[in-house]
Amino acid sequence: ERNPALRKVLAFAMGGLALFSACGAYSEPGLFPIGVCALPELNENRMRPSEYPAYVHEILKHTGLGYSAIDLGKLPEALPSLRILVTTGCSDIPVAMRPALDAWVAGGGVWISVGGVGGLPEWFGVELENSICQLWFENVLVTLGEGYLEPVAEKGPLTPVVPFPLHFFNGIAVKPTTGTVLARVLDAAQRPTGRPAIVENVRGNGLCLLIAPDIMGTMVRIQQGIPVMCDGVPSPDGAGSTVDHVLKTEDGMVLSWLFDRTLIPGAGALPVFSEPIADHWREMLLHSILQTARERNVAVPMLWFYPRNLPAIATISHDTDGNEAEGAVKMLEELDKAKVHSTWCILLPGYSKEIIQQIARGGHELAIHFDAMTDPTNWNSNRFGEQITALSTLFDGVAPVTNKNHILRWEGGTEFFGWCQEHGIQMDQTKGNCQSSEAGFLFGTSHPYRPVNRDAKPYDVLELCTLTQDLSTTVPAAVGDMVLTGALAHYGIAHYLFHPRDIHLPTETAAFQNIVEKVRGHGMEWWMARDISTWERARLAAAWVGYRSEVARGGSKVTAILHADRALPQATILWLVPEKATVRVEGKRKPTSTVLRWGFPFQTLEEGFDAGSTHEFSVMW
């Protein structure tokens, strides 16, 4: 610290080690070439262009990406092992760390910053916008507010294909200087602003990439919605109003009726939320990492979303409103013919004991349909627990692990997820649409996710949004195809709700049969909610714990180590490698196939993991 000259020499030495690492001759044990650092939050009462910086780990953990989480204080010592650094948040990189980071970038490193510039705007080829007013207590970072990302026509490979303006909330406002603009910012009315949304800038032999919109805060806001305190703003098309004096999840939605819905073939004049906006943002971040990894010959391991290399999956739930015995029997007959197991959300007092047992014998899941509609004062944790206890008795002592609230009732912010955690509910399905006008990806995702509190701490609950219901009666059957297309495109889960009371209608029976066969035709499987929860929890409990790069037999060899805390039968491992590679598990060569994911070719193999097991995966090329 007392010798600036020595500090500068050491910084350049660290940059040299990073280059050495890129050649495969050096790798610090335990660290991956991709490092992710969530910068500290700004102090309270400070205006900020980004929120939830630590949510980046929820995003990337779900993708199964092999990377190292880096604490800011340990960044300098981690740099020699890194080839790609991702930072999130809007606080500054400490001045003492900047020489080492500068040498690392100049030596060939890639710095991807989301929602901020780390106090170094010139590295990204931009300058900060000046505020239109000067507050007496601080220099204010200018924020993007609400807007849309629009790729430029001559976009580079770092920008994924986004064929429409992509809705975001907040971000850092900058002006381009020496950087190349890859995407622009439109305001909340989709008017041009002149601001850049994505900028890349060459620095020495390295690259700095700025994604100005706040991906983390945007995803949290879209997926979880805002706290529900009153009726939401209704859609302008008359296809169902949110103003009904009943608080539901729809009242907290933040997407635009005008800009985030589209007309789809077969649905007539009904616009729907046809694109999972939050999934697009996840892929924006992942694409930038994978593209720069491929350009720099960095081998990247991933644990795929599903076993058996499935491209996506589907699930059916039933809300037993009215508990009509005739509808239940008809639904069970259709499920048996279709060879589909589904999740039954039972509303108290429930079906007769005989029908409940018939559902269970058929291999279906018995879940809770929490009722805070019949009596609004039921909206509290005690009543939720009492209803779970009553249903556990009806289910012969088996406690439900999945819930969907009756009519998707909701109040407040994330408190309900705390109730689920307290009472043993592992998966919730309440974020979704009640009205025809809300069909599709109202909460922006086809993937299960763990909701977070204000401190970005995840609840021990998975949310799987309800995407549409009662095809051909509540919405046109074409909406089912749209949900399937969206789930497939983003490797997600197509979730359909069919009320058993309606399945005896010929049109809905035909729509049910049609979507079952279409799902299977795309190589997907039908899972129940509890199966999705079990698998996703096991995946999230797995961890990439080591990475080693070396020269072997005149080529390159990379080894990654995965620890599985829980069993993962027939799991799928993906390798992004510079070219066709030989893959070995515990030293034994394994057959692989090439599969295209997110537009990139991966080498893929299936491997089963026992609980508590650790495995080495090597690739050579």
Coordinates of C-alpha atoms in Angstrom, one line a residue:
E1 CA 0.0 0.0 0.0
R2 CA 3.0 2.3 0.7
N3 CA 4.7 1.6 -2.6
P4 CA 2.6 2.6 -5.7
A5 CA 5.3 1.4 -8.1
L6 CA 5.4 -2.1 -6.6
R7 CA 1.6 -2.2 -6.6
K8 CA 1.6 -1.4 -10.3
V9 CA 4.1 -4.2 -11.1
L10 CA 2.1 -6.7 -9.1
A11 CA -1.1 -5.7 -10.9
F12 CA 0.5 -6.3 -14.3
A13 CA 1.9 -9.6 -13.0
M14 CA -1.6 -10.6 -12.0
G15 CA -2.8 -9.7 -15.5
G16 CA 0.0 -11.9 -16.9
L17 CA -1.2 -14.8 -14.8
A18 CA -4.6 -14.4 -16.3
L19 CA -3.2 -14.7 -19.8
F20 CA -1.2 -17.8 -18.6
S21 CA -4.4 -19.3 -17.3
A22 CA -6.1 -18.7 -20.7
C23 CA -3.5 -20.9 -22.3
G24 CA -4.5 -23.8 -19.9
A25 CA -1.1 -23.9 -18.1
Y26 CA -2.3 -22.4 -14.9
S27 CA -5.5 -22.5 -12.9
E28 CA -6.0 -21.7 -9.3
P29 CA -7.7 -24.7 -7.6
G30 CA -11.4 -24.4 -7.0
L31 CA -12.0 -21.3 -9.2
F32 CA -13.8 -21.3 -12.5
P33 CA -12.8 -19.0 -15.3
I34 CA -16.1 -17.2 -14.9
G35 CA -16.4 -15.2 -11.8
V36 CA -19.5 -13.4 -10.6
C37 CA -19.4 -10.6 -8.0
A38 CA -22.5 -8.8 -6.6
L39 CA -21.3 -5.4 -5.6
P40 CA -22.5 -4.0 -2.2
E41 CA -25.8 -2.2 -2.0
L42 CA -25.6 1.6 -1.7
N43 CA -26.5 3.0 1.7
E44 CA -30.2 3.6 2.6
N45 CA -31.8 6.8 1.2
R46 CA -29.4 6.8 -1.8
M47 CA -30.9 6.9 -5.2
R48 CA -29.8 3.9 -7.1
P49 CA -30.1 2.6 -10.7
S50 CA -30.2 -1.1 -9.7
E51 CA -31.6 -3.3 -7.0
Y52 CA -31.1 -6.9 -5.7
P53 CA -27.5 -7.2 -7.1
A54 CA -27.1 -10.6 -5.3
Y55 CA -30.1 -12.0 -7.2
V56 CA -27.6 -12.7 -10.0
H57 CA -26.7 -15.9 -8.1
E58 CA -30.4 -17.0 -8.1
I59 CA -30.5 -16.4 -11.9
L60 CA -27.3 -18.2 -12.8
K61 CA -27.7 -21.0 -10.2
H62 CA -30.9 -21.9 -11.9
T63 CA -29.2 -22.1 -15.3
G64 CA -26.8 -24.6 -13.9
L65 CA -23.8 -22.6 -15.0
G66 CA -20.4 -23.5 -13.6
Y67 CA -18.9 -20.3 -12.1
S68 CA -17.3 -19.0 -9.0
A69 CA -19.0 -16.5 -6.7
I70 CA -16.5 -13.8 -5.8
D71 CA -16.6 -11.5 -2.8
L72 CA -15.6 -8.0 -3.7
G73 CA -12.8 -8.0 -1.0
K74 CA -11.2 -11.1 -2.6
L75 CA -11.5 -10.0 -6.2
P76 CA -7.8 -9.0 -6.8
E77 CA -6.6 -12.5 -5.7
A78 CA -9.3 -14.2 -7.8
L79 CA -8.5 -12.3 -11.0
P80 CA -5.6 -14.5 -12.2
S81 CA -7.9 -17.5 -12.5
L82 CA -10.7 -15.6 -14.3
R83 CA -11.3 -15.0 -17.9
I84 CA -14.7 -13.5 -17.5
L85 CA -15.9 -11.3 -14.7
V86 CA -19.6 -10.4 -14.2
T87 CA -20.5 -7.6 -11.7
T88 CA -23.9 -6.5 -10.7
G89 CA -25.0 -3.4 -8.9
C90 CA -24.2 0.3 -9.0
S91 CA -21.5 0.8 -6.3
D92 CA -17.9 1.6 -7.2
I93 CA -15.0 -0.7 -7.5
P94 CA -12.6 0.4 -4.7
V95 CA -9.7 2.6 -6.0
A96 CA -7.1 0.2 -4.6
M97 CA -8.4 -2.6 -6.7
R98 CA -8.5 -0.7 -10.0
P99 CA -4.9 -1.2 -11.1
A100 CA -5.2 -5.0 -10.8
L101 CA -8.5 -5.0 -12.6
D102 CA -7.1 -2.7 -15.3
A103 CA -4.2 -5.0 -15.9
W104 CA -6.4 -8.0 -16.0
V105 CA -8.8 -6.5 -18.6
A106 CA -5.9 -5.2 -20.7
G107 CA -4.4 -8.7 -20.6
G108 CA -7.4 -10.2 -22.3
G109 CA -10.1 -10.4 -19.6
V110 CA -13.8 -9.7 -20.2
W111 CA -15.7 -7.5 -17.7
I112 CA -19.5 -7.6 -18.0
S113 CA -21.2 -5.1 -15.8
V114 CA -25.0 -5.0 -15.2
G115 CA -26.8 -2.0 -14.0
G116 CA -23.7 0.1 -13.2
V117 CA -20.2 1.0 -14.3
G118 CA -18.3 0.4 -11.1
G119 CA -17.2 4.1 -11.0
L120 CA -15.3 3.5 -14.2
P121 CA -17.5 4.7 -17.1
E122 CA -14.6 5.4 -19.4
W123 CA -13.7 1.7 -19.4
F124 CA -17.0 0.9 -21.0
G125 CA -16.7 3.7 -23.5
V126 CA -19.5 5.8 -21.9
E127 CA -20.0 8.8 -19.7
L128 CA -22.5 9.2 -16.9
E129 CA -25.5 11.4 -17.6
N130 CA -25.8 14.5 -15.5
S131 CA -28.8 15.0 -13.4
I132 CA -31.2 17.8 -14.4
C133 CA -31.0 18.9 -10.7
Q134 CA -28.3 18.9 -8.1
L135 CA -29.3 17.7 -4.7
W136 CA -27.4 19.2 -1.8
F137 CA -26.5 15.9 -0.2
E138 CA -25.0 13.9 -3.0
N139 CA -24.2 13.6 -6.7
V140 CA -27.1 11.6 -8.1
L141 CA -26.7 8.7 -10.4
V142 CA -29.2 9.2 -13.2
T143 CA -31.5 6.2 -13.7
L144 CA -33.3 4.8 -16.7
G145 CA -36.6 4.4 -14.9
E146 CA -39.1 2.2 -16.8
G147 CA -38.3 1.5 -20.5
Y148 CA -37.6 -1.0 -23.2
L149 CA -34.4 -2.4 -24.8
E150 CA -34.3 -2.3 -28.6
P151 CA -31.3 -4.0 -30.3
V152 CA -29.7 -1.9 -33.1
A153 CA -30.1 -3.3 -36.6
E154 CA -26.4 -4.0 -37.0
K155 CA -26.1 -5.8 -33.6
G156 CA -23.0 -7.8 -32.7
P157 CA -22.9 -11.4 -31.5
L158 CA -23.0 -10.3 -27.9
T159 CA -26.7 -9.4 -28.2
P160 CA -29.2 -12.3 -28.4
V161 CA -32.1 -12.3 -30.8
V162 CA -34.8 -10.1 -29.3
P163 CA -37.4 -9.5 -32.0
F164 CA -39.4 -6.9 -30.0
P165 CA -38.7 -4.2 -27.4
L166 CA -37.8 -5.8 -24.1
H167 CA -39.5 -4.2 -21.0
F168 CA -37.2 -3.3 -18.1
F169 CA -37.3 -1.4 -14.8
N170 CA -34.4 0.9 -13.9
G171 CA -30.8 0.9 -14.8
I172 CA -27.9 3.3 -15.3
A173 CA -28.2 6.2 -17.7
V174 CA -25.1 6.9 -19.8
K175 CA -24.0 8.5 -23.0
P176 CA -21.7 6.6 -25.5
T177 CA -18.2 8.0 -26.1
T178 CA -15.8 5.4 -27.5
G179 CA -18.0 2.4 -27.0
T180 CA -20.0 0.5 -29.6
V181 CA -23.8 0.6 -29.0
L182 CA -25.4 -2.8 -29.4
A183 CA -28.9 -1.9 -28.1
R184 CA -30.8 1.3 -27.4
V185 CA -33.2 2.5 -24.7
L186 CA -36.8 3.4 -25.5
D187 CA -38.8 5.1 -22.8
A188 CA -42.0 3.7 -21.1
A189 CA -44.0 4.8 -24.1
Q190 CA -41.5 3.1 -26.5
R191 CA -40.2 6.4 -27.8
P192 CA -36.4 6.8 -28.6
T193 CA -34.3 8.3 -25.8
G194 CA -30.9 8.5 -27.4
R195 CA -29.5 6.4 -24.5
P196 CA -27.6 3.2 -25.0
A197 CA -28.8 0.0 -23.4
I198 CA -25.8 -2.3 -24.2
V199 CA -22.3 -1.0 -25.0
E200 CA -19.1 -2.8 -25.7
N201 CA -15.7 -1.3 -25.5
V202 CA -12.3 -2.8 -26.3
R203 CA -9.6 -2.1 -23.7
G204 CA -6.2 -3.4 -24.5
N205 CA -6.6 -7.0 -25.4
G206 CA -9.8 -7.2 -23.3
L207 CA -13.4 -6.1 -23.4
C208 CA -15.8 -4.2 -21.2
L209 CA -19.5 -4.9 -21.8
L210 CA -22.1 -2.7 -20.1
I211 CA -25.7 -3.9 -19.8
A212 CA -27.3 -0.7 -18.6
P213 CA -30.8 -2.0 -17.6
D214 CA -31.1 -3.5 -14.2
I215 CA -31.6 -7.2 -15.1
M216 CA -31.9 -8.4 -11.5
G217 CA -34.4 -5.8 -10.3
T218 CA -36.3 -6.2 -13.5
M219 CA -36.7 -9.9 -13.1
V220 CA -37.7 -9.7 -9.4
R221 CA -40.2 -7.0 -10.2
I222 CA -41.8 -8.8 -13.1
Q223 CA -41.9 -12.3 -11.5
Q224 CA -43.0 -11.2 -8.0
G225 CA -45.0 -8.2 -8.9
I226 CA -45.5 -5.2 -6.6
P227 CA -47.3 -5.5 -3.2
V228 CA -51.0 -5.8 -3.6
M229 CA -52.9 -3.2 -1.6
C230 CA -55.7 -2.3 -3.9
D231 CA -57.2 -3.3 -7.2
G232 CA -54.9 -3.0 -10.2
V233 CA -55.4 -1.1 -13.4
P234 CA -57.7 -3.0 -15.7
S235 CA -57.0 -3.9 -19.3
P236 CA -58.5 -1.6 -21.9
D237 CA -60.0 -4.4 -24.0
G238 CA -63.0 -5.4 -21.8
A239 CA -61.7 -9.0 -21.6
G240 CA -62.0 -9.0 -17.8
S241 CA -61.5 -6.3 -15.2
T242 CA -59.1 -6.3 -12.3
V243 CA -61.3 -3.8 -10.5
D244 CA -63.6 -6.2 -8.6
H245 CA -62.8 -5.4 -4.9
V246 CA -61.1 -8.8 -4.6
L247 CA -57.3 -8.6 -4.2
K248 CA -55.4 -11.1 -6.4
T249 CA -52.0 -11.6 -7.8
E250 CA -53.1 -9.9 -11.0
D251 CA -53.4 -6.6 -9.1
G252 CA -49.6 -6.7 -8.6
M253 CA -48.6 -7.2 -12.2
V254 CA -46.2 -4.7 -13.7
L255 CA -46.1 -5.6 -17.4
S256 CA -47.9 -3.4 -20.0
W257 CA -51.4 -4.1 -21.3
L258 CA -50.4 -2.1 -24.5
F259 CA -46.8 -3.1 -25.2
D260 CA -46.3 -6.6 -23.7
R261 CA -49.3 -8.3 -25.2
T262 CA -49.7 -9.4 -28.8
L263 CA -52.3 -11.0 -31.0
I264 CA -51.7 -14.6 -31.8
P265 CA -53.1 -16.8 -34.6
G266 CA -56.4 -18.5 -33.6
A267 CA -57.2 -16.2 -30.7
G268 CA -59.1 -13.6 -32.6
A269 CA -59.0 -10.1 -31.3
L270 CA -57.8 -11.2 -27.8
P271 CA -54.2 -10.0 -27.1
V272 CA -52.2 -12.2 -24.7
F273 CA -48.8 -12.1 -22.9
S274 CA -47.1 -14.2 -25.5
E275 CA -43.5 -13.7 -24.4
P276 CA -41.9 -14.6 -21.0
I277 CA -40.1 -11.2 -20.6
A278 CA -38.1 -12.3 -17.4
D279 CA -36.9 -15.4 -19.2
H280 CA -35.6 -13.1 -22.0
W281 CA -33.6 -11.1 -19.5
R282 CA -32.1 -14.2 -17.9
E283 CA -31.0 -15.3 -21.4
M284 CA -29.6 -11.8 -22.1
L285 CA -27.2 -12.2 -19.2
L286 CA -26.4 -15.9 -20.0
H287 CA -25.9 -15.2 -23.7
S288 CA -23.3 -12.5 -23.0
I289 CA -21.4 -14.9 -20.8
L290 CA -21.5 -17.8 -23.2
Q291 CA -20.7 -15.8 -26.3
T292 CA -17.6 -14.2 -24.7
A293 CA -16.6 -17.6 -23.4
R294 CA -16.8 -19.1 -26.8
E295 CA -14.8 -16.3 -28.3
R296 CA -12.0 -16.8 -25.8
N297 CA -11.9 -20.6 -25.9
V298 CA -13.2 -21.0 -22.4
A299 CA -14.8 -24.4 -21.7
V300 CA -18.0 -24.0 -19.7
P301 CA -19.9 -26.8 -17.9
M302 CA -23.6 -26.6 -17.1
L303 CA -26.1 -28.8 -15.3
W304 CA -29.1 -28.8 -17.6
F305 CA -32.6 -28.0 -16.4
Y306 CA -34.0 -31.5 -16.8
P307 CA -33.0 -35.2 -16.9
R308 CA -32.7 -37.1 -20.1
N309 CA -31.8 -33.9 -22.0
L310 CA -35.5 -33.0 -22.1
P311 CA -36.1 -29.7 -24.1
A312 CA -38.8 -28.6 -21.7
I313 CA -41.7 -30.1 -19.6
A314 CA -45.4 -29.6 -19.0
T315 CA -47.7 -29.8 -16.0
I316 CA -51.5 -29.8 -15.4
S317 CA -53.2 -28.6 -12.2
H318 CA -56.9 -28.7 -11.3
D319 CA -58.6 -26.3 -8.9
T320 CA -61.6 -28.2 -7.4
D321 CA -63.9 -25.2 -7.1
G322 CA -67.3 -26.5 -6.1
N323 CA -65.9 -30.1 -5.6
E324 CA -68.3 -31.5 -8.2
A325 CA -68.1 -35.3 -8.1
E326 CA -69.2 -35.7 -11.7
G327 CA -66.4 -33.4 -13.0
A328 CA -63.8 -35.1 -10.9
V329 CA -64.7 -38.6 -12.2
K330 CA -64.7 -37.3 -15.8
M331 CA -61.3 -35.6 -15.3
L332 CA -59.8 -38.8 -13.9
E333 CA -61.1 -40.7 -16.9
E334 CA -59.5 -38.3 -19.3
L335 CA -56.2 -38.3 -17.4
D336 CA -56.2 -42.1 -17.4
K337 CA -56.8 -42.3 -21.1
A338 CA -54.0 -39.7 -21.7
K339 CA -51.6 -41.4 -19.3
V340 CA -51.0 -38.1 -17.5
H341 CA -50.5 -37.5 -13.8
S342 CA -51.6 -34.1 -12.5
T343 CA -51.8 -32.0 -9.4
W344 CA -55.2 -31.6 -7.7
C345 CA -55.6 -28.4 -5.6
I346 CA -58.4 -29.3 -3.3
L347 CA -60.7 -26.6 -1.9
L348 CA -62.2 -27.4 1.5
P349 CA -64.5 -29.2 2.4
G350 CA -63.1 -31.3 -0.5
Y351 CA -64.5 -34.3 -2.3
S352 CA -65.8 -37.4 -0.7
K353 CA -63.3 -39.8 0.9
E354 CA -63.8 -42.2 -2.0
I355 CA -62.9 -39.7 -4.7
I356 CA -59.9 -38.4 -2.8
Q357 CA -58.7 -42.0 -2.6
Q358 CA -59.4 -42.5 -6.2
I359 CA -57.2 -39.5 -7.1
A360 CA -54.4 -40.8 -4.9
R361 CA -54.6 -44.4 -6.3
G362 CA -54.4 -42.9 -9.8
G363 CA -50.9 -41.6 -8.9
H364 CA -52.0 -38.0 -8.9
E365 CA -50.8 -35.3 -6.4
L366 CA -53.1 -34.0 -3.7
A367 CA -52.5 -30.3 -3.0
I368 CA -54.2 -27.4 -1.2
H369 CA -56.4 -24.7 -2.8
F370 CA -56.1 -22.2 0.0
D371 CA -59.4 -20.3 0.5
A372 CA -59.2 -16.7 1.6
M373 CA -62.0 -15.7 -0.8
T374 CA -65.0 -17.2 0.9
D375 CA -64.0 -15.3 4.0
P376 CA -61.4 -12.5 3.4
T377 CA -60.4 -12.5 7.0
N378 CA -58.9 -16.0 6.3
W379 CA -55.9 -14.2 4.8
N380 CA -53.5 -15.0 7.6
S381 CA -50.9 -17.6 8.4
N382 CA -53.0 -19.3 11.1
R383 CA -55.9 -20.0 8.8
F384 CA -53.6 -21.2 6.1
G385 CA -52.1 -23.7 8.5
E386 CA -55.5 -24.8 9.7
Q387 CA -56.6 -25.6 6.2
I388 CA -53.5 -27.5 5.5
T389 CA -54.1 -29.6 8.7
A390 CA -57.7 -30.3 7.7
L391 CA -56.7 -31.4 4.2
S392 CA -53.9 -33.6 5.6
T393 CA -56.6 -35.5 7.5
L394 CA -58.6 -35.8 4.4
F395 CA -55.5 -37.1 2.6
D396 CA -55.0 -39.9 5.1
G397 CA -52.3 -38.1 7.0
V398 CA -50.2 -37.0 3.9
A399 CA -49.5 -33.3 4.1
P400 CA -49.7 -31.4 0.9
V401 CA -46.5 -29.8 -0.5
T402 CA -48.1 -27.7 -3.3
N403 CA -50.5 -24.8 -3.1
K404 CA -52.5 -22.6 -5.3
N405 CA -54.7 -19.9 -3.7
H406 CA -58.4 -19.9 -4.6
I407 CA -59.0 -17.4 -7.4
L408 CA -55.3 -16.5 -7.0
R409 CA -56.1 -14.4 -3.9
W410 CA -53.2 -12.3 -2.7
E411 CA -52.4 -9.4 -0.3
G412 CA -49.2 -7.6 0.5
G413 CA -45.8 -8.4 -0.8
T414 CA -43.9 -11.6 -0.2
E415 CA -45.3 -12.4 3.3
F416 CA -47.3 -15.3 1.9
F417 CA -44.1 -17.1 0.8
G418 CA -43.1 -17.0 4.5
W419 CA -46.4 -18.7 5.4
C420 CA -45.6 -21.4 2.8
Q421 CA -42.2 -21.9 4.2
E422 CA -43.5 -22.1 7.8
H423 CA -46.2 -24.7 6.9
G424 CA -44.1 -27.0 4.7
I425 CA -45.4 -25.9 1.3
Q426 CA -42.6 -26.4 -1.1
M427 CA -44.2 -25.1 -4.3
D428 CA -46.8 -22.4 -4.9
Q429 CA -48.7 -21.7 -8.1
T430 CA -50.6 -18.5 -7.2
K431 CA -48.8 -16.1 -9.5
G432 CA -51.0 -16.2 -12.6
N433 CA -53.9 -15.0 -14.5
C434 CA -57.6 -15.0 -13.7
Q435 CA -59.0 -13.1 -16.7
S436 CA -58.9 -13.9 -20.4
S437 CA -57.1 -10.6 -21.0
E438 CA -54.2 -11.8 -18.8
A439 CA -53.5 -15.2 -20.5
G440 CA -49.9 -16.2 -21.0
F441 CA -46.8 -15.0 -19.2
L442 CA -48.4 -12.3 -17.0
F443 CA -45.5 -12.7 -14.6
G444 CA -42.9 -13.0 -17.3
T445 CA -41.5 -16.6 -16.8
S446 CA -42.1 -20.2 -17.7
H447 CA -39.5 -21.3 -15.1
P448 CA -39.8 -22.1 -11.4
Y449 CA -38.1 -19.6 -9.2
R450 CA -37.4 -18.9 -5.6
P451 CA -39.0 -15.6 -4.5
V452 CA -36.7 -13.3 -2.5
N453 CA -37.3 -10.8 0.2
R454 CA -36.1 -7.2 0.2
D455 CA -32.6 -8.3 1.1
A456 CA -32.5 -10.7 -1.9
K457 CA -32.6 -13.7 0.5
P458 CA -34.6 -16.5 -1.1
Y459 CA -37.6 -18.2 0.5
D460 CA -37.5 -21.9 0.8
V461 CA -40.4 -22.1 -1.7
L462 CA -40.6 -22.4 -5.4
E463 CA -43.1 -20.4 -7.5
L464 CA -44.4 -21.9 -10.7
C465 CA -46.7 -19.5 -12.4
T466 CA -50.2 -20.5 -13.7
L467 CA -50.0 -19.6 -17.4
T468 CA -53.5 -20.2 -18.6
Q469 CA -56.7 -22.1 -17.7
D470 CA -59.6 -23.9 -19.2
L471 CA -58.6 -24.0 -22.9
S472 CA -61.6 -23.3 -25.2
T473 CA -63.8 -22.0 -22.5
T474 CA -61.8 -19.3 -20.6
V475 CA -59.4 -18.6 -23.4
P476 CA -59.2 -19.8 -27.1
A477 CA -57.5 -23.2 -27.5
A478 CA -54.8 -21.4 -29.5
V479 CA -53.5 -19.9 -26.2
G480 CA -52.4 -23.4 -25.2
D481 CA -50.2 -23.6 -28.3
M482 CA -48.8 -20.2 -27.5
V483 CA -47.9 -21.3 -23.9
L484 CA -46.3 -24.5 -25.4
T485 CA -44.3 -22.5 -27.9
G486 CA -43.0 -20.0 -25.2
A487 CA -42.0 -22.8 -22.8
L488 CA -40.2 -24.7 -25.6
A489 CA -38.3 -21.6 -26.8
H490 CA -37.1 -20.8 -23.3
Y491 CA -36.7 -24.4 -22.0
G492 CA -39.3 -23.8 -19.4
I493 CA -42.5 -25.5 -18.1
A494 CA -45.9 -25.2 -19.8
H495 CA -48.4 -25.1 -16.9
Y496 CA -52.1 -25.6 -17.8
L497 CA -55.0 -25.4 -15.4
F498 CA -58.2 -27.4 -16.1
H499 CA -61.1 -27.1 -13.6
P500 CA -62.6 -30.6 -13.2
R501 CA -66.1 -29.1 -13.3
D502 CA -65.7 -28.0 -16.9
I503 CA -63.9 -31.0 -18.5
H504 CA -67.2 -32.7 -19.4
L505 CA -67.7 -29.9 -22.0
P506 CA -66.9 -31.4 -25.4
T507 CA -64.8 -28.4 -26.5
E508 CA -62.6 -28.5 -23.4
T509 CA -62.2 -32.2 -23.6
A510 CA -60.9 -31.9 -27.2
A511 CA -58.6 -29.0 -26.2
F512 CA -57.2 -31.1 -23.3
Q513 CA -56.6 -34.1 -25.5
N514 CA -55.0 -31.9 -28.2
I515 CA -52.5 -30.2 -25.9
V516 CA -51.5 -33.5 -24.3
E517 CA -50.5 -35.0 -27.6
K518 CA -48.8 -31.8 -28.8
V519 CA -46.6 -31.7 -25.7
R520 CA -45.5 -35.3 -26.2
G521 CA -44.9 -34.6 -29.9
H522 CA -42.2 -32.1 -29.0
G523 CA -40.4 -34.7 -26.9
M524 CA -41.6 -33.2 -23.6
E525 CA -42.9 -35.1 -20.5
W526 CA -45.8 -34.4 -18.2
W527 CA -44.8 -33.9 -14.5
M528 CA -46.7 -33.2 -11.4
A529 CA -45.8 -30.1 -9.3
R530 CA -44.2 -32.1 -6.5
D531 CA -42.0 -33.8 -9.0
I532 CA -40.9 -30.5 -10.4
S533 CA -40.2 -29.2 -6.9
T534 CA -38.2 -32.3 -6.0
W535 CA -36.1 -32.1 -9.1
E536 CA -35.4 -28.4 -9.0
R537 CA -34.5 -28.5 -5.3
A538 CA -32.0 -31.3 -6.0
R539 CA -30.6 -29.3 -8.9
L540 CA -30.2 -26.2 -6.8
A541 CA -28.5 -28.2 -4.0
A542 CA -25.9 -29.4 -6.5
A543 CA -22.8 -27.3 -6.8
W544 CA -19.9 -27.0 -9.2
V545 CA -17.0 -27.0 -6.7
G546 CA -13.8 -27.2 -8.8
Y547 CA -12.2 -26.4 -12.2
R548 CA -8.8 -27.3 -13.6
S549 CA -7.3 -26.3 -17.0
E550 CA -4.2 -27.9 -18.4
V551 CA -2.3 -28.9 -21.6
A552 CA -2.6 -32.6 -22.3
R553 CA -1.3 -34.6 -25.3
G554 CA -0.7 -31.6 -27.4
G555 CA -4.3 -30.3 -26.8
S556 CA -6.4 -28.8 -24.1
K557 CA -8.0 -30.5 -21.1
V558 CA -10.5 -29.1 -18.7
T559 CA -11.9 -30.8 -15.6
A560 CA -14.9 -29.6 -13.6
I561 CA -16.1 -31.1 -10.4
L562 CA -19.8 -31.4 -9.4
H563 CA -21.1 -32.3 -6.0
A564 CA -24.7 -33.5 -5.7
D565 CA -26.1 -33.1 -2.3
R566 CA -29.3 -34.9 -3.4
A567 CA -30.0 -37.6 -5.9
L568 CA -30.2 -36.6 -9.5
P569 CA -31.0 -39.6 -11.6
Q570 CA -30.4 -39.3 -15.4
A571 CA -29.1 -35.8 -15.0
T572 CA -27.8 -34.0 -18.1
I573 CA -24.4 -32.3 -18.3
L574 CA -23.7 -29.7 -21.0
W575 CA -20.2 -28.6 -22.1
L576 CA -19.6 -25.5 -24.2
V577 CA -16.2 -26.2 -25.8
P578 CA -14.3 -24.6 -28.6
E579 CA -14.7 -27.6 -30.8
K580 CA -15.8 -31.3 -30.8
A581 CA -14.4 -32.7 -27.6
T582 CA -13.9 -36.1 -25.9
V583 CA -15.8 -36.2 -22.6
R584 CA -14.7 -38.4 -19.7
V585 CA -16.4 -39.1 -16.3
E586 CA -14.1 -40.3 -13.6
G587 CA -11.5 -40.9 -16.3
K588 CA -13.8 -43.1 -18.4
R589 CA -14.7 -42.0 -21.9
K590 CA -18.5 -41.3 -22.3
P591 CA -20.6 -41.1 -25.4
T592 CA -21.9 -37.6 -26.1
S593 CA -24.2 -35.8 -28.6
T594 CA -24.3 -32.3 -29.8
V595 CA -27.4 -30.2 -28.9
L596 CA -28.2 -26.5 -29.6
R597 CA -29.2 -24.5 -26.5
W598 CA -29.6 -20.7 -26.5
G599 CA -28.1 -20.7 -30.0
F600 CA -24.9 -22.4 -28.9
P601 CA -23.7 -26.0 -29.7
F602 CA -23.1 -28.0 -26.5
Q603 CA -21.6 -31.5 -26.0
T604 CA -24.1 -33.3 -23.8
L605 CA -24.2 -36.5 -21.8
E606 CA -26.4 -38.1 -19.2
E607 CA -25.1 -39.1 -15.8
G608 CA -26.9 -40.2 -12.6
F609 CA -25.9 -38.7 -9.3
D610 CA -26.4 -40.4 -5.9
A611 CA -27.1 -38.1 -2.9
G612 CA -23.8 -36.9 -1.4
S613 CA -21.7 -37.9 -4.5
T614 CA -19.0 -36.0 -6.2
H615 CA -18.0 -36.4 -9.9
E616 CA -15.2 -35.3 -12.2
F617 CA -16.1 -34.4 -15.8
S618 CA -13.3 -33.8 -18.2
V619 CA -13.2 -32.5 -21.8
M620 CA -10.3 -32.8 -24.2
W621 CA -9.9 -31.2 -27.6

